[in-house]
Amino acid sequence: MLVVMQEGAEESQIQRVIDRLVSMDFIVHRSSGITHTVLGGVGPVDDVDPMQFEVMDGVKECHRIVSPYKLASRHFKPGGTRIKIRDVEIGGNQLVVMAGPCGVETRDQIEAAAQKVAAAGAKILRGGAFKPRSSPYSFQGLGEAGLRMMREAADRNHLLVVSEVMDQTQIPLVSQYADILQVGARNMQNFNLLRELGLVRKPVLLKRGISATIEELLLSAEYILSGGNYEVILCERGIRTFETSTRNTMDISAIPVVKSLSHLPIVADPSHGTGKRDKVLPMARAAAAAGADGLLVEVHHDPDHALSDGAQSLWPNQFAELMAQLRIIAPAVGRSL
Ligand code: PEP
Ligand code: MN
């Protein structure tokens, strides 16, 4: 149930609607927009007549939402969600680029990456300290030592930090060092992790599962939102199809689809989306043109010797070229970089 209050509705009128929803066993989530307050009622009752809210003072309209997700739905926040972290805003006018190595490997490696991506115009340093690897014998990440190195490199280069949490026990540790908590594709439906992330007050970057539909992605976001954490950034990172020429199939159409279904920002990861360095730039261009709010790109100072995902990691000069091209594309779709 979504109740849209009139422009300038009084606090007492809003409160009466909240009380009414609560008395009907709805859990109420409030979104205070610039002009309208929207109340999202998530509850067990399906057959409530919206009219009984529409006649209340201060109410503009009331809708029963039939989509399985409510708080992630575009109706809940028609103007879109903007997530502000220090001087960076995701979901606003700016196309925000997050870049760095797949994994943090050494102090020198993460420092080199931070310097190069910052110089090219990235705002956020990416890098995993806990790596979900298909094989237990592959590099698993440096853990806390890696997080510390990444934070220091980011601070020296005026960057924010995004890093992955693989399970709920890692949330307190990763939160100490990272500005955004990443949920990897393999964990998109780890519901215990999602529920815990609903309780933290830090933005979450939620990657689309390898075989997840867009509806499943939005339902996973709903887990986090329904816990009270409204700062979720979605990420299209390619899905598994019958095609074998690329590591995954980059679903560019997911960007406009998500934009119409949801108010949440969406970024694109052309590195995992293609798995091949020479395909990253064209897919980054396509994602920006399709309306992505940002990009997540793997960059390594020596990709041939990277401990993970070297084949899809850009050389720093290729990343600088990517940024130069985005600077041309962004204004064509009403964005700045
Ligand atoms: C990553 O960002 O390095 C990563 C492991 O991504 P994904 O979860 O999309 O495979
Ligand atoms: Mn990777």
Short mmCIF file of C-alpha atoms and ligand atoms in Angstrom, two decimals:
data_model
loop_
_atom_site.label_atom_id
_atom_site.label_comp_id
_atom_site.label_asym_id
_atom_site.label_seq_id
_atom_site.Cartn_x
_atom_site.Cartn_y
_atom_site.Cartn_z
CA MET A 1 0.00 0.00 0.00
CA LEU A 2 1.39 3.40 -0.93
CA VAL A 3 -0.12 6.61 0.40
CA VAL A 4 1.03 9.79 -1.33
CA MET A 5 0.41 12.87 0.83
CA GLN A 6 -0.59 16.21 -0.67
CA GLU A 7 2.03 18.86 -1.23
CA GLY A 8 2.44 20.67 2.08
CA ALA A 9 0.51 18.07 4.10
CA GLU A 10 0.74 18.80 7.81
CA GLU A 11 2.75 16.58 10.11
CA SER A 12 -0.38 15.80 12.13
CA GLN A 13 -2.14 14.58 8.97
CA ILE A 14 0.84 12.42 8.07
CA GLN A 15 0.87 11.01 11.58
CA ARG A 16 -2.83 10.12 11.43
CA VAL A 17 -2.24 8.11 8.27
CA ILE A 18 0.76 6.38 9.84
CA ASP A 19 -1.36 5.52 12.92
CA ARG A 20 -4.11 4.12 10.73
CA LEU A 21 -1.66 1.95 8.78
CA VAL A 22 -0.02 0.72 11.98
CA SER A 23 -3.41 -0.14 13.47
CA MET A 24 -4.01 -2.34 10.41
CA ASP A 25 -0.70 -4.16 11.06
CA PHE A 26 1.28 -2.45 8.31
CA ILE A 27 4.96 -1.69 8.84
CA VAL A 28 5.36 1.89 7.65
CA HIS A 29 8.32 3.23 5.70
CA ARG A 30 8.35 6.95 5.17
CA SER A 31 9.93 8.74 2.23
CA SER A 32 10.03 12.52 2.56
CA GLY A 33 10.54 13.92 -0.92
CA ILE A 34 11.00 17.56 -1.84
CA THR A 35 7.31 18.08 -2.53
CA HIS A 36 5.49 14.97 -1.36
CA THR A 37 5.76 12.60 1.56
CA VAL A 38 5.09 9.01 0.54
CA LEU A 39 4.16 6.37 3.11
CA GLY A 40 4.85 2.78 2.14
CA GLY A 41 2.84 0.28 4.12
CA VAL A 42 4.17 -3.27 4.03
CA GLY A 43 1.65 -5.54 5.60
CA PRO A 44 -0.24 -8.78 5.69
CA VAL A 45 -3.56 -7.28 4.60
CA ASP A 46 -4.18 -7.55 0.86
CA ASP A 47 -7.78 -6.45 0.54
CA VAL A 48 -7.64 -2.94 1.99
CA ASP A 49 -9.70 -0.42 0.05
CA PRO A 50 -7.36 2.46 -0.96
CA MET A 51 -10.38 4.77 -0.80
CA GLN A 52 -10.42 4.71 2.98
CA PHE A 53 -7.03 6.46 2.92
CA GLU A 54 -7.86 8.78 0.03
CA VAL A 55 -10.64 10.38 2.06
CA MET A 56 -8.29 11.23 4.92
CA ASP A 57 -7.16 14.83 5.30
CA GLY A 58 -3.91 15.65 3.56
CA VAL A 59 -3.89 12.53 1.38
CA LYS A 60 -3.39 12.99 -2.36
CA GLU A 61 -3.73 9.41 -3.51
CA CYS A 62 -3.40 5.83 -2.37
CA HIS A 63 -2.38 2.79 -4.41
CA ARG A 64 -2.31 -0.90 -3.75
CA ILE A 65 1.01 -2.11 -5.12
CA VAL A 66 0.82 -5.42 -6.85
CA SER A 67 4.51 -5.90 -7.60
CA PRO A 68 6.16 -8.29 -5.14
CA TYR A 69 8.59 -5.57 -4.03
CA LYS A 70 7.22 -2.37 -2.56
CA LEU A 71 10.01 -0.25 -1.11
CA ALA A 72 12.23 -0.91 -4.14
CA SER A 73 9.44 0.10 -6.51
CA ARG A 74 9.64 3.36 -8.46
CA HIS A 75 6.24 4.35 -6.98
CA PHE A 76 7.79 4.60 -3.52
CA LYS A 77 10.15 7.36 -4.59
CA PRO A 78 9.19 8.64 -8.04
CA GLY A 79 12.02 11.18 -8.09
CA GLY A 80 14.71 8.50 -7.62
CA THR A 81 17.11 7.83 -4.77
CA ARG A 82 20.29 9.82 -4.41
CA ILE A 83 22.95 8.46 -2.11
CA LYS A 84 25.39 10.99 -0.80
CA ILE A 85 28.72 9.92 0.66
CA ARG A 86 30.89 12.90 1.52
CA ASP A 87 31.13 14.90 -1.74
CA VAL A 88 30.03 12.04 -4.00
CA GLU A 89 26.40 11.55 -4.96
CA ILE A 90 25.24 8.33 -6.60
CA GLY A 91 21.92 8.49 -8.44
CA GLY A 92 22.20 12.20 -9.10
CA ASN A 93 23.48 14.09 -12.08
CA GLN A 94 26.99 12.77 -11.89
CA LEU A 95 28.15 9.53 -13.48
CA VAL A 96 30.19 8.02 -10.64
CA VAL A 97 33.09 5.76 -11.51
CA MET A 98 34.39 3.15 -9.07
CA ALA A 99 37.66 1.57 -10.14
CA GLY A 100 40.55 -0.49 -8.85
CA PRO A 101 41.84 -4.01 -8.78
CA CYS A 102 39.71 -7.11 -8.38
CA GLY A 103 41.52 -7.90 -5.14
CA VAL A 104 43.88 -6.04 -2.83
CA GLU A 105 47.22 -7.84 -3.20
CA THR A 106 50.02 -5.65 -1.81
CA ARG A 107 50.47 -2.14 -0.45
CA ASP A 108 52.28 -1.03 -3.62
CA GLN A 109 49.65 -2.56 -5.88
CA ILE A 110 46.69 -0.85 -4.24
CA GLU A 111 48.59 2.45 -3.97
CA ALA A 112 49.45 2.33 -7.68
CA ALA A 113 45.83 1.59 -8.54
CA ALA A 114 44.51 4.36 -6.30
CA GLN A 115 46.86 6.95 -7.79
CA LYS A 116 46.07 6.01 -11.37
CA VAL A 117 42.30 5.81 -11.03
CA ALA A 118 42.11 9.03 -9.01
CA ALA A 119 44.25 10.86 -11.57
CA ALA A 120 41.88 9.69 -14.32
CA GLY A 121 38.81 10.94 -12.44
CA ALA A 122 37.40 7.96 -10.52
CA LYS A 123 35.74 8.83 -7.21
CA ILE A 124 35.68 5.46 -5.52
CA LEU A 125 38.40 2.82 -5.09
CA ARG A 126 37.25 -0.75 -5.51
CA GLY A 127 39.08 -3.86 -4.30
CA GLY A 128 38.18 -7.04 -2.50
CA ALA A 129 39.83 -8.08 0.74
CA PHE A 130 37.56 -11.11 0.94
CA LYS A 131 37.35 -12.76 -2.46
CA PRO A 132 34.63 -15.22 -3.46
CA ARG A 133 36.60 -17.59 -5.71
CA SER A 134 35.19 -20.53 -7.60
CA SER A 135 38.14 -22.65 -6.42
CA PRO A 136 39.21 -22.92 -2.77
CA TYR A 137 42.83 -23.06 -3.99
CA SER A 138 42.71 -19.62 -5.66
CA PHE A 139 43.78 -16.37 -3.94
CA GLN A 140 41.19 -15.65 -1.25
CA GLY A 141 42.10 -12.07 -0.33
CA LEU A 142 44.17 -10.46 2.44
CA GLY A 143 41.33 -9.86 4.91
CA GLU A 144 41.77 -7.01 7.40
CA ALA A 145 45.32 -6.24 6.27
CA GLY A 146 43.98 -5.66 2.77
CA LEU A 147 41.18 -3.44 4.01
CA ARG A 148 43.66 -1.31 5.94
CA MET A 149 45.95 -0.91 2.91
CA MET A 150 43.03 0.02 0.72
CA ARG A 151 41.68 2.60 3.17
CA GLU A 152 45.09 4.25 3.44
CA ALA A 153 45.60 4.31 -0.32
CA ALA A 154 42.10 5.73 -0.81
CA ASP A 155 42.58 8.44 1.80
CA ARG A 156 45.90 9.51 0.29
CA ASN A 157 44.16 9.90 -3.07
CA HIS A 158 40.82 11.39 -1.90
CA LEU A 159 38.80 8.35 -2.88
CA LEU A 160 35.96 6.52 -1.18
CA VAL A 161 36.18 2.75 -0.69
CA VAL A 162 33.87 -0.06 -1.83
CA SER A 163 34.67 -3.60 -0.71
CA GLU A 164 32.88 -6.93 -0.48
CA VAL A 165 31.33 -8.58 2.56
CA MET A 166 30.98 -12.30 1.98
CA ASP A 167 28.88 -13.06 5.03
CA GLN A 168 27.23 -11.28 7.90
CA THR A 169 30.09 -11.93 10.35
CA GLN A 170 32.32 -9.67 8.21
CA ILE A 171 30.00 -6.65 8.30
CA PRO A 172 31.48 -4.93 11.40
CA LEU A 173 35.06 -5.34 10.16
CA VAL A 174 34.46 -4.24 6.56
CA SER A 175 32.31 -1.33 7.81
CA GLN A 176 35.28 0.02 9.74
CA TYR A 177 37.23 0.52 6.52
CA ALA A 178 34.78 0.78 3.62
CA ASP A 179 32.27 3.49 2.69
CA ILE A 180 30.14 1.08 0.64
CA LEU A 181 29.59 -2.59 1.38
CA GLN A 182 29.54 -4.77 -1.73
CA VAL A 183 27.39 -7.89 -1.98
CA GLY A 184 28.80 -10.15 -4.67
CA ALA A 185 26.82 -11.88 -7.39
CA ARG A 186 27.14 -15.23 -5.63
CA ASN A 187 25.59 -13.75 -2.51
CA MET A 188 22.66 -11.87 -4.04
CA GLN A 189 20.28 -14.34 -2.48
CA ASN A 190 22.11 -14.86 0.80
CA PHE A 191 19.06 -13.71 2.73
CA ASN A 192 20.72 -13.78 6.15
CA LEU A 193 23.39 -11.42 4.85
CA LEU A 194 20.79 -9.16 3.21
CA ARG A 195 18.74 -8.97 6.41
CA GLU A 196 21.80 -7.98 8.44
CA LEU A 197 22.67 -5.31 5.86
CA GLY A 198 19.19 -3.89 6.39
CA LEU A 199 20.25 -3.02 9.91
CA VAL A 200 23.47 -1.17 9.06
CA ARG A 201 23.64 2.50 8.16
CA LYS A 202 26.02 2.28 5.25
CA PRO A 203 25.27 2.13 1.52
CA VAL A 204 25.22 -1.32 -0.03
CA LEU A 205 26.26 -2.17 -3.59
CA LEU A 206 24.13 -5.16 -4.53
CA LYS A 207 25.36 -7.10 -7.55
CA ARG A 208 22.96 -9.05 -9.72
CA GLY A 209 23.25 -12.81 -9.33
CA ILE A 210 24.74 -14.86 -12.13
CA SER A 211 21.33 -16.28 -13.05
CA ALA A 212 19.02 -13.81 -11.34
CA THR A 213 16.10 -12.09 -13.01
CA ILE A 214 15.63 -8.36 -12.52
CA GLU A 215 12.65 -9.10 -10.30
CA GLU A 216 14.82 -11.31 -8.08
CA LEU A 217 17.44 -8.54 -7.91
CA LEU A 218 14.79 -6.06 -6.78
CA LEU A 219 13.42 -8.53 -4.23
CA SER A 220 16.91 -8.91 -2.79
CA ALA A 221 17.14 -5.11 -2.55
CA GLU A 222 13.77 -5.21 -0.79
CA TYR A 223 15.30 -7.36 1.97
CA ILE A 224 17.80 -4.59 2.71
CA LEU A 225 15.29 -1.74 2.38
CA SER A 226 12.70 -3.45 4.56
CA GLY A 227 15.26 -3.63 7.36
CA GLY A 228 15.46 0.17 7.28
CA ASN A 229 18.60 0.69 5.20
CA TYR A 230 17.40 2.73 2.21
CA GLU A 231 20.81 3.19 0.64
CA VAL A 232 21.07 0.43 -1.94
CA ILE A 233 22.92 0.73 -5.24
CA LEU A 234 22.17 -2.01 -7.76
CA CYS A 235 24.82 -3.38 -10.10
CA GLU A 236 24.42 -5.12 -13.45
CA ARG A 237 27.50 -7.34 -13.85
CA GLY A 238 26.46 -9.74 -16.59
CA ILE A 239 24.44 -12.91 -16.41
CA ARG A 240 25.09 -16.47 -17.51
CA THR A 241 23.58 -17.37 -20.87
CA PHE A 242 24.33 -19.97 -23.54
CA GLU A 243 26.86 -17.59 -25.11
CA THR A 244 30.47 -18.55 -24.51
CA SER A 245 32.41 -15.78 -26.28
CA THR A 246 32.34 -13.63 -23.18
CA ARG A 247 32.62 -14.62 -19.51
CA ASN A 248 29.06 -13.42 -18.92
CA THR A 249 26.46 -11.68 -21.06
CA MET A 250 26.32 -8.01 -20.18
CA ASP A 251 22.61 -7.19 -19.92
CA ILE A 252 22.60 -3.53 -20.88
CA SER A 253 18.81 -3.57 -21.16
CA ALA A 254 18.63 -4.22 -17.41
CA ILE A 255 19.64 -0.58 -16.91
CA PRO A 256 16.57 1.09 -18.46
CA VAL A 257 14.34 -1.72 -17.14
CA VAL A 258 15.52 -1.15 -13.56
CA LYS A 259 15.22 2.60 -14.06
CA SER A 260 11.53 2.27 -14.83
CA LEU A 261 10.75 -0.34 -12.17
CA SER A 262 12.78 1.09 -9.29
CA HIS A 263 13.98 4.35 -7.77
CA LEU A 264 17.32 2.81 -6.79
CA PRO A 265 20.53 3.86 -8.56
CA ILE A 266 22.08 1.27 -10.86
CA VAL A 267 25.71 0.99 -11.90
CA ALA A 268 27.25 -1.29 -14.50
CA ASP A 269 30.29 -3.56 -14.20
CA PRO A 270 31.60 -4.21 -17.72
CA SER A 271 34.66 -6.03 -16.33
CA HIS A 272 32.78 -9.02 -14.93
CA GLY A 273 30.14 -8.42 -17.58
CA THR A 274 32.51 -9.41 -20.38
CA GLY A 275 35.57 -10.95 -18.73
CA LYS A 276 37.79 -9.54 -21.48
CA ARG A 277 39.83 -6.37 -21.28
CA ASP A 278 39.20 -5.29 -24.87
CA LYS A 279 35.41 -5.53 -24.40
CA VAL A 280 35.30 -3.33 -21.29
CA LEU A 281 35.49 0.04 -23.02
CA PRO A 282 32.66 -0.54 -25.54
CA MET A 283 30.38 -1.94 -22.83
CA ALA A 284 31.23 0.97 -20.51
CA ARG A 285 30.21 3.35 -23.28
CA ALA A 286 26.98 1.43 -23.83
CA ALA A 287 26.12 1.39 -20.12
CA ALA A 288 26.69 5.13 -19.77
CA ALA A 289 24.58 5.80 -22.85
CA ALA A 290 21.83 3.53 -21.50
CA GLY A 291 21.53 5.66 -18.37
CA ALA A 292 23.66 3.92 -15.74
CA ASP A 293 24.36 6.02 -12.66
CA GLY A 294 27.92 4.82 -12.55
CA LEU A 295 30.45 2.20 -13.49
CA LEU A 296 32.50 -0.37 -11.61
CA VAL A 297 35.70 -1.14 -13.48
CA GLU A 298 38.68 -3.37 -12.69
CA VAL A 299 42.05 -1.67 -13.15
CA HIS A 300 45.48 -3.13 -12.28
CA HIS A 301 48.95 -1.62 -12.74
CA ASP A 302 50.21 -4.99 -14.00
CA PRO A 303 47.18 -7.03 -15.04
CA ASP A 304 49.26 -9.86 -16.51
CA HIS A 305 50.40 -10.67 -12.97
CA ALA A 306 47.14 -9.97 -11.13
CA LEU A 307 46.16 -12.63 -8.59
CA SER A 308 42.55 -12.53 -9.81
CA ASP A 309 40.67 -11.36 -12.89
CA GLY A 310 43.76 -10.11 -14.76
CA ALA A 311 42.26 -10.82 -18.18
CA GLN A 312 39.43 -8.38 -17.59
CA SER A 313 41.47 -5.73 -15.75
CA LEU A 314 42.39 -2.59 -17.65
CA TRP A 315 45.86 -1.12 -17.81
CA PRO A 316 45.84 2.35 -16.24
CA ASN A 317 46.23 4.05 -19.63
CA GLN A 318 43.22 2.12 -20.96
CA PHE A 319 41.23 3.29 -17.97
CA ALA A 320 42.25 6.89 -18.64
CA GLU A 321 41.01 6.46 -22.22
CA LEU A 322 37.72 5.04 -20.91
CA MET A 323 37.26 8.11 -18.72
CA ALA A 324 38.08 10.42 -21.63
CA GLN A 325 35.40 8.75 -23.74
CA LEU A 326 32.86 8.86 -20.91
CA ARG A 327 33.45 12.60 -20.69
CA ILE A 328 32.12 12.86 -24.23
CA ILE A 329 29.17 10.50 -23.73
CA ALA A 330 27.98 11.72 -20.33
CA PRO A 331 26.78 15.19 -21.46
CA ALA A 332 24.88 13.59 -24.36
CA VAL A 333 22.70 11.79 -21.81
CA GLY A 334 22.40 14.74 -19.46
CA ARG A 335 25.17 13.81 -17.05
CA SER A 336 28.46 15.15 -15.87
CA LEU A 337 31.50 13.14 -14.93
C1 PEP B 1 34.16 -8.48 -7.88
O1 PEP B 1 33.58 -7.38 -7.96
O2 PEP B 1 35.40 -8.61 -7.87
C2 PEP B 1 33.33 -9.71 -7.87
C3 PEP B 1 33.74 -10.80 -7.24
O3 PEP B 1 32.21 -9.56 -8.58
P1 PEP B 1 30.95 -10.54 -8.78
O4 PEP B 1 30.41 -10.79 -7.41
O5 PEP B 1 30.04 -9.74 -9.64
O6 PEP B 1 31.44 -11.79 -9.46
MN MN B 2 36.83 -9.48 -9.96
#
